[in-house]
Amino acid sequence: MQNCKTCIIRSKAVNTLNPKELNILMGSCAETTFSPRESIMKEGILSSHIAYLKSGLAMVSKKGSKGIDQVLKIVEPGNYVGLQTVLFEKVNQFSVMALEKSVVCFMDNQSFKELIKRNTEFANELLSFVCREELNYFERFVNTHQQNINGRMADLILHFSEKIYQSNNIEIPLTRGDMAALICSTRESVARSIRDFTQEGIIKVIGKQFNILKPEKLTEISKE
Amino acid sequence: MQNCKTCIIRSKAVNTLNPKELNILMGSCAETTFSPRESIMKEGILSSHIAYLKSGLAMVSKKGSKGIDQVLKIVEPGNYVGLQTVLFEKVNQFSVMALEKSVVCFMDNQSFKELIKRNTEFANELLSFVCREELNYFERFVNTHQQNINGRMADLILHFSEKIYQSNNIEIPLTRGDMAALICSTRESVARSIRDFTQEGIIKVIGKQFNILKPEKLTEISKE
DNA sequence: GTAAATATGTGATGTATATCACATATCAAC
DNA sequence: GTTGATATGTGATATACATCACATATTTAC
């Protein structure tokens, strides 16, 4: 059973809560485990809970005007999902899918709002969280259009290698199609980009297993 | 001289402040007028103030990995600029330029943070503001890649016509280059797109003056 | 284990749009 | 007004990528 008081990976925001407030949180909190590829949240469905990724890895995506899903973000443990929606939208503005076996805490909308009103530190931490996230999107938005496919693909691999797994030998839990949706391309172009990198001896790939042999080359290519 | 107590266009956030808090705000608030094309905020400069657009129109842009400026947003009166940066970044993450004669209130970082800590309603309104803004970016990010130039250009014209000026006969205070930076394209492609629309009798354009003859056609094209 | 579904790789081809080059128009400064 | 700077329009050309088509591999379901 979940216990927010002893939760190891609780957010900076939750750290600001006093015992009484923690009880409010715990009373409206439910923990669920998801298998890889399982849906955590679905775009268009009435939003009733905020999700907090306790462990695992997840992917946030959104449908565009042509109905094609685009990946907005890969979410790592210790992050909220759906904050943007919950505070004043009625339906979820995006979908969330588990990429690895993941544990998610669902918190009731109303109780969460109650905590924001009660505790300024809490609100402040959330504000800081959302702002930081937004700056990342700015960065991504601006760069995506100034990089070619190889550059974006290099960034993707580096992100998983350096930021998420901190290893040069990793398994990227995405299909080629997911990767395409993440870097705004197509599965064919992703495959070709991977082939290019492989032929130049920059990476070695077997299925989803990526071995990065020359990370410095990727950093270079990411500037293209 | 500015007076936050009698300010007509003050933000929902400021509306939550009590007289004492309003005094804090007024004490750290300075109003400045900008001419069209004048720089309001510059990327990379130490951030010391939050800006609030009281009147006029402004444009937020950011440099990408190749050093090219991309327009993130057109800012209308009644909106904050730089919130994201101010709360925990040391330097401005983007530039802001006036598009029309604009009046901007600059608020001292520290006093602003102080208000967030003192007043939960205030923090809550800001959180709501940032979240709403972020959802807009999601929308834009996802759509930009699923529309062609004409679709994006149609959206640009409709945005100025319907959202900003509420008229079919408008002056868009952007150069063709600005428009390109806004819709992730080039000035040449923008010119060609405008020519296409003109030839089809959808719009009539003289310089920056746009007369929208068939808005419904633009709506249709925006889905491309 | 077998069959069906899903994912992946790769060549051939098409196309949207960037880039280049230059003419013309508009704006700003003196 | 004149001059230089900046902005705009437009054809020709190049090119990065998407799209299509199909072969093969891998996963999932029964």
XYZ file of N, CA, C and O (backbone and C1' of nucleotides) in Angstrom, chain B residues 147-149 152 184-189 192, chain C residues 16-23 26-28:
121
model
N 0.857 20.355 -40.850
C 0.284 21.276 -41.825
C 1.351 21.639 -42.850
O 2.534 21.687 -42.535
N 0.923 21.939 -44.066
C 1.879 22.469 -45.033
C 1.945 23.988 -44.885
O 1.234 24.567 -44.068
N 2.816 24.606 -45.676
C 3.021 26.053 -45.560
C 1.703 26.820 -45.680
O 1.425 27.711 -44.880
N -0.331 26.580 -42.537
C 0.217 27.368 -41.436
C 0.017 28.858 -41.692
O -0.287 29.627 -40.786
N 7.645 28.736 -39.088
C 8.747 27.821 -39.401
C 8.899 27.636 -40.904
O 8.780 26.518 -41.421
N 9.163 28.716 -41.595
C 9.357 28.625 -43.034
C 10.368 29.688 -43.466
O 11.192 30.112 -42.656
N 10.316 30.104 -44.721
C 11.226 31.143 -45.221
C 10.414 32.291 -45.795
O 9.251 32.109 -46.158
N 11.042 33.460 -45.891
C 10.306 34.628 -46.373
C 9.806 34.412 -47.805
O 8.715 34.842 -48.165
N 10.583 33.681 -48.605
C 10.175 33.415 -49.979
C 8.906 32.569 -50.012
O 7.973 32.863 -50.767
N 8.871 31.529 -49.217
C 7.701 30.653 -49.201
C 6.464 31.404 -48.704
O 5.361 31.182 -49.188
N 5.175 33.464 -51.520
C 4.481 32.629 -52.498
C 3.108 32.193 -51.997
O 2.133 32.182 -52.748
P 3.455 18.750 -53.402
O 3.645 19.470 -51.996
C 3.965 18.697 -50.851
C 5.135 19.325 -50.110
C 5.025 20.841 -49.937
O 5.300 21.122 -48.579
C 7.103 20.287 -50.967
P 5.061 22.525 -47.974
O 6.515 23.152 -48.041
C 7.579 22.432 -47.429
C 8.901 22.978 -47.854
C 8.990 24.510 -47.875
O 10.243 24.833 -47.355
C 9.847 23.661 -49.828
P 10.491 25.976 -46.343
O 12.087 26.040 -46.355
C 12.811 24.853 -46.093
C 14.105 24.841 -46.886
C 14.897 26.143 -46.816
O 16.248 25.846 -46.551
C 14.479 25.570 -49.086
P 17.267 26.997 -46.239
O 18.042 27.231 -47.618
C 18.420 26.111 -48.410
C 18.926 26.596 -49.741
C 19.651 27.945 -49.713
O 20.915 27.765 -50.331
C 18.045 27.892 -51.444
P 22.036 28.937 -50.306
O 21.925 29.538 -51.779
C 21.896 28.638 -52.885
C 21.634 29.390 -54.169
C 22.284 30.778 -54.253
O 22.956 30.865 -55.492
C 19.999 30.903 -54.823
P 23.972 32.091 -55.773
O 23.191 32.913 -56.886
C 22.293 32.258 -57.788
C 21.532 33.321 -58.553
C 22.177 34.713 -58.511
O 22.076 35.310 -59.783
C 19.979 34.847 -57.689
P 22.919 36.648 -60.104
O 21.769 37.708 -60.311
C 20.690 37.398 -61.212
C 19.482 38.194 -60.829
C 19.728 39.720 -60.749
O 18.823 40.343 -61.616
C 18.399 38.962 -58.993
P 19.129 41.820 -62.157
O 17.642 42.362 -62.314
C 16.594 41.493 -62.753
C 15.295 41.952 -62.113
C 15.127 43.472 -62.094
O 13.823 43.818 -62.550
C 14.886 42.595 -59.914
P 5.936 49.934 -53.388
O 6.609 50.150 -51.969
C 6.755 49.025 -51.096
C 7.678 49.405 -49.966
C 7.347 50.744 -49.307
O 7.066 50.491 -47.950
C 9.683 50.513 -49.706
P 6.635 51.643 -46.973
O 8.005 51.881 -46.201
C 8.668 50.772 -45.611
C 9.985 51.230 -45.026
C 9.887 52.487 -44.162
O 10.510 52.184 -42.912
C 11.605 52.722 -45.801
P 10.583 53.249 -41.769
O 12.066 53.793 -41.944
C 13.151 52.873 -41.950
C 14.454 53.642 -41.846
C 14.407 54.854 -40.918
O 15.613 54.875 -40.158
C 14.965 55.547 -43.131
